Structure formats: C-alpha cells, structure tokens
mmCIF file of C-alpha atoms in Angstrom:
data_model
loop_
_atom_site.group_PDB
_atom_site.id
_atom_site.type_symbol
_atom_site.label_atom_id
_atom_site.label_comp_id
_atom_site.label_asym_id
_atom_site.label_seq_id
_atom_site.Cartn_x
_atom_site.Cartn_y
_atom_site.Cartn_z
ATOM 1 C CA UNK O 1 -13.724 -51.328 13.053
ATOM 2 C CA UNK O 2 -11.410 -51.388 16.172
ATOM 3 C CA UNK O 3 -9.732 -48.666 17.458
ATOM 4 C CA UNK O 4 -5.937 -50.247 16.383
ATOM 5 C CA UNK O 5 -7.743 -50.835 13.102
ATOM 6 C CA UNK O 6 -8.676 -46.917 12.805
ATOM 7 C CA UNK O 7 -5.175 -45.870 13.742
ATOM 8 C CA UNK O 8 -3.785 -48.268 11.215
ATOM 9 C CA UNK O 9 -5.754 -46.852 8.593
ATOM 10 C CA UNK O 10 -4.701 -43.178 9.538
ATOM 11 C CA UNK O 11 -1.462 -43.882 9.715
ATOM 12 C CA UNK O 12 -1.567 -45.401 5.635
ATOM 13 C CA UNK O 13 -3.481 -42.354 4.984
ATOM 14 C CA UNK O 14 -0.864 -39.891 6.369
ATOM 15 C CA UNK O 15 2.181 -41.972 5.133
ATOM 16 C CA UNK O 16 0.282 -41.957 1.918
ATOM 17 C CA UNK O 17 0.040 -38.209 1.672
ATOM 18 C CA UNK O 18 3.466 -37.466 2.660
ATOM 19 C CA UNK O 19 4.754 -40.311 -0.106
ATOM 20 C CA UNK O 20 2.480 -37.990 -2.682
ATOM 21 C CA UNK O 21 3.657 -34.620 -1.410
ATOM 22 C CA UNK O 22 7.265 -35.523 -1.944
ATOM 23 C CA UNK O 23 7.064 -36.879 -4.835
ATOM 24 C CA UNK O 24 5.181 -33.617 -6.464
ATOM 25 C CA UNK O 25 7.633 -31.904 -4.697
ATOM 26 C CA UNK O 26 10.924 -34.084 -6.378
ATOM 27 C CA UNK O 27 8.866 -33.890 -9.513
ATOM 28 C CA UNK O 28 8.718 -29.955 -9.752
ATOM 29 C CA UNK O 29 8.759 -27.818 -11.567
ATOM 30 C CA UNK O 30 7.398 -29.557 -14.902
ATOM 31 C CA UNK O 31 5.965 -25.934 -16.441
ATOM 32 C CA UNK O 32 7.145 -22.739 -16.020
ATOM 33 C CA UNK O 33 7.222 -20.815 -13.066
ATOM 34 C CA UNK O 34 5.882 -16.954 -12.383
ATOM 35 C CA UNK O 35 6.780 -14.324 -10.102
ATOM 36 C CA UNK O 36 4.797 -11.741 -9.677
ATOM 37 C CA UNK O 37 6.359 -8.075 -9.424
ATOM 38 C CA UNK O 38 4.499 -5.094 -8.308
ATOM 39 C CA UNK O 39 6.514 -2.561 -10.107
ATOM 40 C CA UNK O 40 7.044 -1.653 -13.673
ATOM 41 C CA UNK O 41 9.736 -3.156 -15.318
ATOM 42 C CA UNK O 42 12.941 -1.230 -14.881
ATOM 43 C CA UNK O 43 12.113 -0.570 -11.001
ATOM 44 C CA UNK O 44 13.785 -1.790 -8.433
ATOM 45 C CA UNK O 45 12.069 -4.598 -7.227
ATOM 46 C CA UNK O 46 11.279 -5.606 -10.894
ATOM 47 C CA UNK O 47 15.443 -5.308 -11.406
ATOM 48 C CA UNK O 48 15.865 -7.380 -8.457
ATOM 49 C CA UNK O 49 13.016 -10.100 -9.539
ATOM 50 C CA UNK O 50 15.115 -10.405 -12.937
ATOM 51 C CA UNK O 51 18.544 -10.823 -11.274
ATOM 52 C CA UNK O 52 17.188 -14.125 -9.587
ATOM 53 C CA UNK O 53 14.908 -15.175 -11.809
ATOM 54 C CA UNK O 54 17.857 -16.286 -14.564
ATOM 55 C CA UNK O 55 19.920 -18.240 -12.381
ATOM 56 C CA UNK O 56 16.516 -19.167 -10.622
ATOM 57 C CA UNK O 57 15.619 -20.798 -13.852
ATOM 58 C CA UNK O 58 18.900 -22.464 -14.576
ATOM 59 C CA UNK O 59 18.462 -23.920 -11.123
ATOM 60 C CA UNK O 60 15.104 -25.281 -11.478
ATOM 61 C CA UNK O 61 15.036 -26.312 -15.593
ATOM 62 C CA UNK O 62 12.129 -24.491 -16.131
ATOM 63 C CA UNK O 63 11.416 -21.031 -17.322
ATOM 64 C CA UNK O 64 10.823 -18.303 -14.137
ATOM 65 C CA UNK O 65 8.981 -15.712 -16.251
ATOM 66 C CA UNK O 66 8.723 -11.786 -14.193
ATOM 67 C CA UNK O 67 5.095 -10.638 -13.934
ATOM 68 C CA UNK O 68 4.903 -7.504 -13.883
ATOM 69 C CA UNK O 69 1.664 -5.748 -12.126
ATOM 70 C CA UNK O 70 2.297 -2.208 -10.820
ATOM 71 C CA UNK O 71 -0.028 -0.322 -8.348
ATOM 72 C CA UNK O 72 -0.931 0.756 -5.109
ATOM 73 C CA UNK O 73 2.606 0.473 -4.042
ATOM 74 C CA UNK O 74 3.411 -3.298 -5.103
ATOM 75 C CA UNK O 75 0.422 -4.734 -3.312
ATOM 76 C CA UNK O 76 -1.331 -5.118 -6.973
ATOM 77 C CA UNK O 77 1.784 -7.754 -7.652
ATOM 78 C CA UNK O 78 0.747 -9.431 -4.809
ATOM 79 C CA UNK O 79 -3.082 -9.344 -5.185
ATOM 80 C CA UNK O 80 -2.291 -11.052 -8.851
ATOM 81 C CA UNK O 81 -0.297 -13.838 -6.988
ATOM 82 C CA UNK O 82 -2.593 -14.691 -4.829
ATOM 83 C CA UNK O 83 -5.464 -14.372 -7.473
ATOM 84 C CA UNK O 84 -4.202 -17.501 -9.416
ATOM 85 C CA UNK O 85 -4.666 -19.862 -6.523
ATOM 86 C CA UNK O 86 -2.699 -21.898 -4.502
ATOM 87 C CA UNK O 87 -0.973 -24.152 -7.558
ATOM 88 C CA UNK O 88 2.727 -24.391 -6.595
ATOM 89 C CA UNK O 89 4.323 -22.079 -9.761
ATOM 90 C CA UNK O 90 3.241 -19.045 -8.757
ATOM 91 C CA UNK O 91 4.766 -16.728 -6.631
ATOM 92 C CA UNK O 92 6.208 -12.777 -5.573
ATOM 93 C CA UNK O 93 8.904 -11.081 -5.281
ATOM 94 C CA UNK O 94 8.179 -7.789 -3.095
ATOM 95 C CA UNK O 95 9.303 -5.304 -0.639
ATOM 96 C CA UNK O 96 7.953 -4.674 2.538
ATOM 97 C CA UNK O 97 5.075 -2.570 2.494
ATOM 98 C CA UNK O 98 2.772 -5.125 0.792
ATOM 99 C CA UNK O 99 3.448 -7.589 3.817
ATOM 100 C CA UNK O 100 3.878 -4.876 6.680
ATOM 101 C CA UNK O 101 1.897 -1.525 6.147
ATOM 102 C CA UNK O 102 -0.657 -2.090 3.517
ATOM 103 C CA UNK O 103 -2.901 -3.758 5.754
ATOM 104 C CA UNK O 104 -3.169 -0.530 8.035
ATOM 105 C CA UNK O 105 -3.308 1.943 5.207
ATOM 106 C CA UNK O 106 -5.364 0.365 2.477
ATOM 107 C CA UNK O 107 -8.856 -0.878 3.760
ATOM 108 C CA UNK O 108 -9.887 -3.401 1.256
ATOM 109 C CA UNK O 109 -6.913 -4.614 0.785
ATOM 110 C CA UNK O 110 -8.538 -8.306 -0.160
ATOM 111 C CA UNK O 111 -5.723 -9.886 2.154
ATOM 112 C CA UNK O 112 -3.596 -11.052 5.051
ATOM 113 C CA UNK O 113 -0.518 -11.228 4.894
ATOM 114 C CA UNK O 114 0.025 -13.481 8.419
ATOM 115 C CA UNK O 115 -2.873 -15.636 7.072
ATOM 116 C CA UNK O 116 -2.717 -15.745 3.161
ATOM 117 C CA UNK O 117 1.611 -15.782 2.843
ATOM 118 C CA UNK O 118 3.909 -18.347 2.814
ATOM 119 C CA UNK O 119 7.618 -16.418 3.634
ATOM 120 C CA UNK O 120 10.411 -17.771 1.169
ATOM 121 C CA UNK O 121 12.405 -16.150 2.136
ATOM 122 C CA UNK O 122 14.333 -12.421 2.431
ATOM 123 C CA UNK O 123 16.527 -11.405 -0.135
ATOM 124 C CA UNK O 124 18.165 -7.707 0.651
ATOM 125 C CA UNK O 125 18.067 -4.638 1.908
ATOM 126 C CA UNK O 126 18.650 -1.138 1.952
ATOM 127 C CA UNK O 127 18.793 1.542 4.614
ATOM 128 C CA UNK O 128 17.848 5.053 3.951
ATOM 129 C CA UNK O 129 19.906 8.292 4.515
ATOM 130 C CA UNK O 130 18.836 11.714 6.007
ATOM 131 C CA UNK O 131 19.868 13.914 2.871
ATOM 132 C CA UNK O 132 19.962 17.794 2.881
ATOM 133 C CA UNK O 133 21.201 20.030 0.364
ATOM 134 C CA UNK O 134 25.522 21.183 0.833
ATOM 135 C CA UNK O 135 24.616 24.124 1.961
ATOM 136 C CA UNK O 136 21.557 23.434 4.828
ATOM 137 C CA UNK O 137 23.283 24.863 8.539
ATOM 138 C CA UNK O 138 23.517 21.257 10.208
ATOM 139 C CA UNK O 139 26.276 19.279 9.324
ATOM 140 C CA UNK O 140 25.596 16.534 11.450
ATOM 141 C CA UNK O 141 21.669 14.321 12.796
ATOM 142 C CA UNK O 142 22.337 16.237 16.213
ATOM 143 C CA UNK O 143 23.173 19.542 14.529
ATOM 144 C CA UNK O 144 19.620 18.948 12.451
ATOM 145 C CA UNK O 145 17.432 18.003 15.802
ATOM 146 C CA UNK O 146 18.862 20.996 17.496
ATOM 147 C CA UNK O 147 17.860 23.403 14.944
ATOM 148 C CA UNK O 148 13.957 20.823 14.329
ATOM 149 C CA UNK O 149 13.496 21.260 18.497
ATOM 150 C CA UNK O 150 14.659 25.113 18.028
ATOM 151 C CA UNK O 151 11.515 25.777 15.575
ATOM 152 C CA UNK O 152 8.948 23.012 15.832
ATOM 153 C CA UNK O 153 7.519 21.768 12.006
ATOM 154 C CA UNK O 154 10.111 24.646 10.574
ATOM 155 C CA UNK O 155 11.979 22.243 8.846
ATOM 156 C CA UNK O 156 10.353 20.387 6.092
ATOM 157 C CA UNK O 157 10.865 17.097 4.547
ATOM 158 C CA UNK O 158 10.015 15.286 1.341
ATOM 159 C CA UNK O 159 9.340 11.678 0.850
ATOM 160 C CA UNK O 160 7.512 9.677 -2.284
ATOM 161 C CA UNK O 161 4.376 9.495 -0.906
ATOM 162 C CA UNK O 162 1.838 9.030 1.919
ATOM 163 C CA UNK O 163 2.970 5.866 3.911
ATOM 164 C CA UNK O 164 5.752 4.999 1.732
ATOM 165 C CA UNK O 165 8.946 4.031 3.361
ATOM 166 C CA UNK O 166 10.447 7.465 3.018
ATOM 167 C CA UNK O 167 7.269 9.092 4.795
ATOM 168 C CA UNK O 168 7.508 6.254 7.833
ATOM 169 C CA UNK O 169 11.188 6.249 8.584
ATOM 170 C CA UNK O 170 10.902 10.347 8.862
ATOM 171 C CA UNK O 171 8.138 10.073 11.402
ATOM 172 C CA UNK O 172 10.076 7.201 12.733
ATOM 173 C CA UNK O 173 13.132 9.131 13.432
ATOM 174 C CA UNK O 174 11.045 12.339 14.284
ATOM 175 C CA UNK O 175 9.101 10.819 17.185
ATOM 176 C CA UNK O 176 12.415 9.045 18.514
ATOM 177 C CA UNK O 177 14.207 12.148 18.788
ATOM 178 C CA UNK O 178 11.438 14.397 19.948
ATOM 179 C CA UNK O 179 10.967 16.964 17.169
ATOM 180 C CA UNK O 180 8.412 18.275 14.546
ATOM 181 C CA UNK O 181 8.579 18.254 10.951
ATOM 182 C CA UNK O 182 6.739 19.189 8.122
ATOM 183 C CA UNK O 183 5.773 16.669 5.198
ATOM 184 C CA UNK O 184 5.483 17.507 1.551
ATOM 185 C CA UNK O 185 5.157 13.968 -0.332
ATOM 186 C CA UNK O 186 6.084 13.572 -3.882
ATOM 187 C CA UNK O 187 5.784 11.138 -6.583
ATOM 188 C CA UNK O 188 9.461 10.072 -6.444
ATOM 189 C CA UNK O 189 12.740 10.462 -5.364
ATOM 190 C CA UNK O 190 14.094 12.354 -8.329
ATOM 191 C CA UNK O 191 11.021 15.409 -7.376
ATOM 192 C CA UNK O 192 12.573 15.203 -3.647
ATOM 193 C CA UNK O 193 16.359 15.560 -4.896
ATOM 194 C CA UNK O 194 15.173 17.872 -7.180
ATOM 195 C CA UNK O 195 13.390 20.042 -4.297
ATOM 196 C CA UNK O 196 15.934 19.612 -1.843
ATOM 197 C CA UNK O 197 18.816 21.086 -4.804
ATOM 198 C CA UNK O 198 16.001 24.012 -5.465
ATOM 199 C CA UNK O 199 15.682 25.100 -1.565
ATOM 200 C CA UNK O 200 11.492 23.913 -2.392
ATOM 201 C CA UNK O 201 12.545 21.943 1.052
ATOM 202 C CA UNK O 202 14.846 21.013 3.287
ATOM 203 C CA UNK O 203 15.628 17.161 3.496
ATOM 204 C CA UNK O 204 14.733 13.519 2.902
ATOM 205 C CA UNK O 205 15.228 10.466 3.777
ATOM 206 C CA UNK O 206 16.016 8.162 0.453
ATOM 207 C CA UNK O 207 18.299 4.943 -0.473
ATOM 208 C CA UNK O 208 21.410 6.044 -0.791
ATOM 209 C CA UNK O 209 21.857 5.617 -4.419
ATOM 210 C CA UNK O 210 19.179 8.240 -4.989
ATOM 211 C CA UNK O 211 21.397 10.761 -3.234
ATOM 212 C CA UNK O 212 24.993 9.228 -3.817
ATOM 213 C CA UNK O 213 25.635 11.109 -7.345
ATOM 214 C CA UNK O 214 24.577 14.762 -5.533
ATOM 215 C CA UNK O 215 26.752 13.793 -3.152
ATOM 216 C CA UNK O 216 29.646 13.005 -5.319
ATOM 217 C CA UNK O 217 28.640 16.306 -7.073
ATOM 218 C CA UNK O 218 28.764 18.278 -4.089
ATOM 219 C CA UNK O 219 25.579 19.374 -4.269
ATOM 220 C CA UNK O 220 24.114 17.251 -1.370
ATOM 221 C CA UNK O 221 25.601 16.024 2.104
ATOM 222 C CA UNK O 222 24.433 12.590 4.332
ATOM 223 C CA UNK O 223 23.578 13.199 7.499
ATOM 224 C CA UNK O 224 23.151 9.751 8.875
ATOM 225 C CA UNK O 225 21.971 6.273 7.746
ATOM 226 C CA UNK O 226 18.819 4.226 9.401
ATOM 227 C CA UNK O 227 21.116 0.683 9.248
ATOM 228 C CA UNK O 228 22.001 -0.947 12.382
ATOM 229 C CA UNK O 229 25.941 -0.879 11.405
ATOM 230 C CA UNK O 230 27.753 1.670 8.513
ATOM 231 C CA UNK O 231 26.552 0.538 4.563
ATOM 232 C CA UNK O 232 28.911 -0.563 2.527
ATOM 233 C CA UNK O 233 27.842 1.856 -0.414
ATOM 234 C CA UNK O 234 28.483 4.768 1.726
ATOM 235 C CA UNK O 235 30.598 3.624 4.766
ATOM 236 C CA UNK O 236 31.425 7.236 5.806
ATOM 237 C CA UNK O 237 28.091 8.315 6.770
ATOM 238 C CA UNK O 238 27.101 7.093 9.876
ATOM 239 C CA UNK O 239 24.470 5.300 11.740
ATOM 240 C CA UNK O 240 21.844 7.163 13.556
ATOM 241 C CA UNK O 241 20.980 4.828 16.148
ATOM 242 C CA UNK O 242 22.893 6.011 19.377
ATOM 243 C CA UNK O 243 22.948 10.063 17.891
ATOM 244 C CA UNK O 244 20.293 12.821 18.463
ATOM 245 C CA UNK O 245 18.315 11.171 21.408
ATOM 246 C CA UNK O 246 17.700 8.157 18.923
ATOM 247 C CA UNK O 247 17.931 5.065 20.481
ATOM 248 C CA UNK O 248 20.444 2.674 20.024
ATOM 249 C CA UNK O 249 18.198 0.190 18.815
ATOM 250 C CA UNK O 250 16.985 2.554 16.111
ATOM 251 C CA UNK O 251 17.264 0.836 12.151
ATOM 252 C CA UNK O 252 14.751 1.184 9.576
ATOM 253 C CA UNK O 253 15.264 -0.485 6.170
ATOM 254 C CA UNK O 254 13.561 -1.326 3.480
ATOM 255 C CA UNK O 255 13.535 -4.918 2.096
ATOM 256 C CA UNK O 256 12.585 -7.158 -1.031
ATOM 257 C CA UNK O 257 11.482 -10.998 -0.272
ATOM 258 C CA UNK O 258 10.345 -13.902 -2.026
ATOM 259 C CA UNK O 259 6.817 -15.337 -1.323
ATOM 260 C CA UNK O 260 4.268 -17.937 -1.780
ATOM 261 C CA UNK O 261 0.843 -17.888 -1.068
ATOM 262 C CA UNK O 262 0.047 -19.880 2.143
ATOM 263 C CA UNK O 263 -0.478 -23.703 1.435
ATOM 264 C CA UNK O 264 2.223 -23.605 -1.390
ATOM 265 C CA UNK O 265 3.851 -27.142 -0.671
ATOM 266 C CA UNK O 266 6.330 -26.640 2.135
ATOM 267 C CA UNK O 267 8.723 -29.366 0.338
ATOM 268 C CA UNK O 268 8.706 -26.516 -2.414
ATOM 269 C CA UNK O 269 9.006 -23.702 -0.445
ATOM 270 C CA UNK O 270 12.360 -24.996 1.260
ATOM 271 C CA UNK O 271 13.721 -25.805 -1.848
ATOM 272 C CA UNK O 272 12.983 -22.168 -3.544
ATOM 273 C CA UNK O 273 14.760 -21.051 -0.218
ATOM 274 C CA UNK O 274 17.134 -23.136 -0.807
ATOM 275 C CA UNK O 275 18.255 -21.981 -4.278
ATOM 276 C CA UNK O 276 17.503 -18.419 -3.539
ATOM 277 C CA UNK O 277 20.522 -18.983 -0.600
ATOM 278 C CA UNK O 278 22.643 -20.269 -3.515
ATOM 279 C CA UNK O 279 21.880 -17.143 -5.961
ATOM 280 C CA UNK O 280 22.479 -14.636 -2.794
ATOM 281 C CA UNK O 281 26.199 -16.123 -2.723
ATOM 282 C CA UNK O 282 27.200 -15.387 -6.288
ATOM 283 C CA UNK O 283 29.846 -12.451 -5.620
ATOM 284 C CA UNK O 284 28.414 -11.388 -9.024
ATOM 285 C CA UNK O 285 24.726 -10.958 -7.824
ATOM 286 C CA UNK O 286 26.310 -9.516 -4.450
ATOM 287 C CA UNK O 287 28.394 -7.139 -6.257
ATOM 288 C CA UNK O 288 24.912 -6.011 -8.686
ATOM 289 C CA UNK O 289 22.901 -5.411 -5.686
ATOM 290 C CA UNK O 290 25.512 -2.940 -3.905
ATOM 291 C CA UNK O 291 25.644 -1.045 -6.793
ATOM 292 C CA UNK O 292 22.057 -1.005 -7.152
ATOM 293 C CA UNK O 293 21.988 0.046 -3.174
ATOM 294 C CA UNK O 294 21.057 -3.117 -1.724
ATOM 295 C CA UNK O 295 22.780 -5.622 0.635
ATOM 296 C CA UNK O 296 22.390 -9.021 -0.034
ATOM 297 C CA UNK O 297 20.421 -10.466 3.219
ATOM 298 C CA UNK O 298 19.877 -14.465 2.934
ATOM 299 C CA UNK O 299 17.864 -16.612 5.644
ATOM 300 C CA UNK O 300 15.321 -19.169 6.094
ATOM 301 C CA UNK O 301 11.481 -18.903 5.991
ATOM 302 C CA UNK O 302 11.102 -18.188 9.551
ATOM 303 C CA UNK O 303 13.331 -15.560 9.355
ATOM 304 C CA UNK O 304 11.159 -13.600 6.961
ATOM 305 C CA UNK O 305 8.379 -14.292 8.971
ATOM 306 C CA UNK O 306 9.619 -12.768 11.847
ATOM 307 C CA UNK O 307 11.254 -9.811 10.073
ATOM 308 C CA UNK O 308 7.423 -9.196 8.916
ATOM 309 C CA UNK O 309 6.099 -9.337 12.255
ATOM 310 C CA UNK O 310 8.683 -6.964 13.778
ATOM 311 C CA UNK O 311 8.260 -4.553 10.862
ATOM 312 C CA UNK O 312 4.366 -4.416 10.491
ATOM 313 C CA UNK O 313 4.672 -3.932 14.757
ATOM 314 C CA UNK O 314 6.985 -1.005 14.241
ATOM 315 C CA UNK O 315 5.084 0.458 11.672
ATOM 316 C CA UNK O 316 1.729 0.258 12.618
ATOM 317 C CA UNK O 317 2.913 1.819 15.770
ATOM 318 C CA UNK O 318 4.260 5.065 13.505
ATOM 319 C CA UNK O 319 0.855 5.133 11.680
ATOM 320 C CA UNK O 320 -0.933 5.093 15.222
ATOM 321 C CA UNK O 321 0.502 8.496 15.585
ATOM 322 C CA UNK O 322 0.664 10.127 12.261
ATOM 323 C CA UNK O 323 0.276 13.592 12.238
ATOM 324 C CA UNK O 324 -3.920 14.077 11.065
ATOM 325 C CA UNK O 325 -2.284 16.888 8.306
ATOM 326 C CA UNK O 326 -0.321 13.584 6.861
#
C-alpha cells in the first residue's frame, strides 16, 4: 500500500468515526438518563439536582432520574458515577469539594478529578458570611481581626466539619489577615448557629441562608461576605476582600456543577451544557436558587474546568498549612 493510499484510508476511517459519533450524539438520549447526587435527598445539592433535572428531562424526552448516594462529603455520588462506566447517560451533579479538595484529604479516593472528569458545566454559587452572635464586641471584619491579633486562638470558630468549606474559608481568611483562631467542627450548620446563640463559641462562617433568619431575629449579626461583589440575598453585608488586611482579590465560594466522566461524547457534553444554559435563564429557577442562597452562575465546559483548577490550587494551598490540632 502507498503512502497516499494509507492516508486515504485514515482519512475514511476518521470521517467515518466522526459520521458515527454524531449521529449517537443526534440520536440521544433513547433511555433514561441518571445523575448522580452525593447528598440525601432534601440537601442542597440533591434540591438543586431536582430543580434541573425536570426541565432537563422535558428538554431531552427522556426521563433524568436523581441518584442519590450520600457520603464522605458528596464524593460517594461521584464514585457511583464513575462506577457505571463511561456509557453516555450517566452523570453528577456536585459541589466543589469532590472535584477540588477530596483528592488532598481523602487518600484512596479511587479518582482524579483532572484525569477521570469531563466539566459540563457550573451551575451556581454561594458565598459564605462571617456570623457572630448580636451581642459579640466587633461589629465590623476589622473590629473582629483587631480583637483575633489582640489574643491569638482566643476567639473560636465553628464550621461542619474537618475540610469542609466552612473549615477552609476560616483558615482562608485567617491566614490572609494574619490572626489565630480556634476550630471546633460540628456536624452541621444548625449545631454552629446553635453554639454561636448559646455563647459555646464565637463565630462561623456559613451560607447565608443558614444565618439569615437569626439575623432577621436579631439574634445574630454578618460581619462580611467571602463574594467578590455584595450577594443579592443579603446586599447589606459587605465584601471582605479589600477589609482587615484581606486582599482585594480575596472570594471564596462554594459551588454545584454538572459532570461527566471523562470520554463521555463531547457532542453530548455540549449539548447538556447547552440545555443546562437554557434552565439557568428561567427567572423561575433564578428566583428558586436565591431563595435557596445560591446565584445562578452559567458557562461553558472550560469554564468549569478552570474554576476547578483555581479552586483545588487555592485550597490545597490552605491544607498545606493547616493547623496539626485541625
């Protein structure tokens, strides 16, 4: 065989495959699609998987059935996901730690998430607030680092857990503005609230929803909010970044995405993108996700990808220099 007659015969063999690929793609879904959640149903991500999976069905024709599979802070949901295979109808719907953290805290965690994930793409988030009870001294973030630099590790904090969010964004915001606090986890934000209210400790950083109905109660004050720019749930408080020593740069969010595992068809992971952009318009699903305490946050693939990427480089750099009593 010449060489022309080699590169004729790769060519039909590529043009071949792509004619197959998008014609599976045109031809899906013909079963029903899963997402797999893991949270319990009635969580927030599990809330958030069921607001897109209806019109996510309607969309597609075929049923988008929620699988739920708590544990281990919603990397179970995504160990189940990847555990049925590469097959083009299943998929995740998760927030960040899975695809950010988890690798650095859990050591057999049976994945990669830059080798073994396929971004979809993101669909909101949610900044957390520094939360004190109405009567703590400091009435404002600098008012709290003055008194946390006064008394190093004096003032104590509560979050749900060892390398959750809430535990992360504290040391976060600790080692940006140059102070010492004390941990205590918990098992959720309700036991932190409920701390904070008792005097047990003395703040926490938590979505705002968590704190919002202490706050309307007077029973709680916001000190400051880890967005980039003032939420629209609570646009009085505002942002840290720029206050205390923090840097202006300073934001730390947490997020729920969409994913595939990696070699999901690309024609199928555009149009899942694509629909998901659609859903994120609906002023009704907007409206749902604000109350909830989210903010709708649309893009393409490559913009979850890189969100990842910044987030488990941000991270990883807080769990480099945990405290060792953490």
């Amino acid at each position: 065989m010449t060489d022309r007659h080699r590169h004729l015969v790769r060519a039909a063999l590529l043009g071949g495959s792509l004619i197959a690929t998008a014609a599976h793609a045109q031809d899906w879904p013909s079963e029903p699609v899963h997402v797999f959640v893991g949270f319990p149903a009635g969580s927030s991500p599990d809330t958030i998987a069921r607001l897109v999976a209806e019109p996510l069905a309607e969309a597609l024709g075929q049923p988008v059935v929620v699988e739920n599979r708590p544990g281990a802070g919603g990397v179970i949901g995504v160990q189940q996901m990847l555990a049925r295979g590469q097959d083009d109808y299943s998929f995740g719907i998760t927030i960040n730690g899975p695809l950010t953290t988890a690798a650095r805290l859990i050591p057999d965690l049976g994945y990669d998430p830059q080798a073994d994930i396929a971004p979809v793409g993101l669909i909101a988030t949610s900044p957390l607030v520094l939360a004190v009870a109405a009567d703590f001294p400091a009435d404002s973030a600098e008012a709290f680092v003055e008194a946390a630099r006064a008394e190093p590790e004096a003032i104590s904090y509560g979050s749900v857990g060892e390398g959750s969010g809430a535990h992360l964004t504290a040391e976060l915001f600790a080692g940006a503005a140059g102070v010492e606090l004390f941990h205590i986890p918990f098992q959720s934000y309700a036991e932190v609230t409920t701390s904070i209210l008792g005097g047990e400790i003395d703040s926490g950083f938590m979505a705002p929803s968590a704190a919002l109905p202490q706050v309307q109660a007077g029973t709680m004050k916001m000190l400051g909010i880890t967005s980039a720019e003032p939420f629209a749930q609570v646009p009085d408080v505002p942002v840290l970044a720029g206050q205390a020593g923090l840097p202006e740069d300073f934001r730390a969010e947490l997020w729920n995405a969409f994913i595939a595992p990696a070699g999901t068809d690309p024609a199928i992971v555009a149009r899942l993108n694509e629909e998901l952009g659609r859903i994120l318009q609906d002023p009704t699903v907007t409206e749902r996700l604000l109350a909830m305490g989210w903010q709708v946050q649309p893009g393409t693939p490559e913009d979850l990808a890189q969100r990842i990427a910044d987030d488990t480089a941000l991270w990883g750099g807080v769990i480099d220099v945990l405290p060792a009593a953490n």
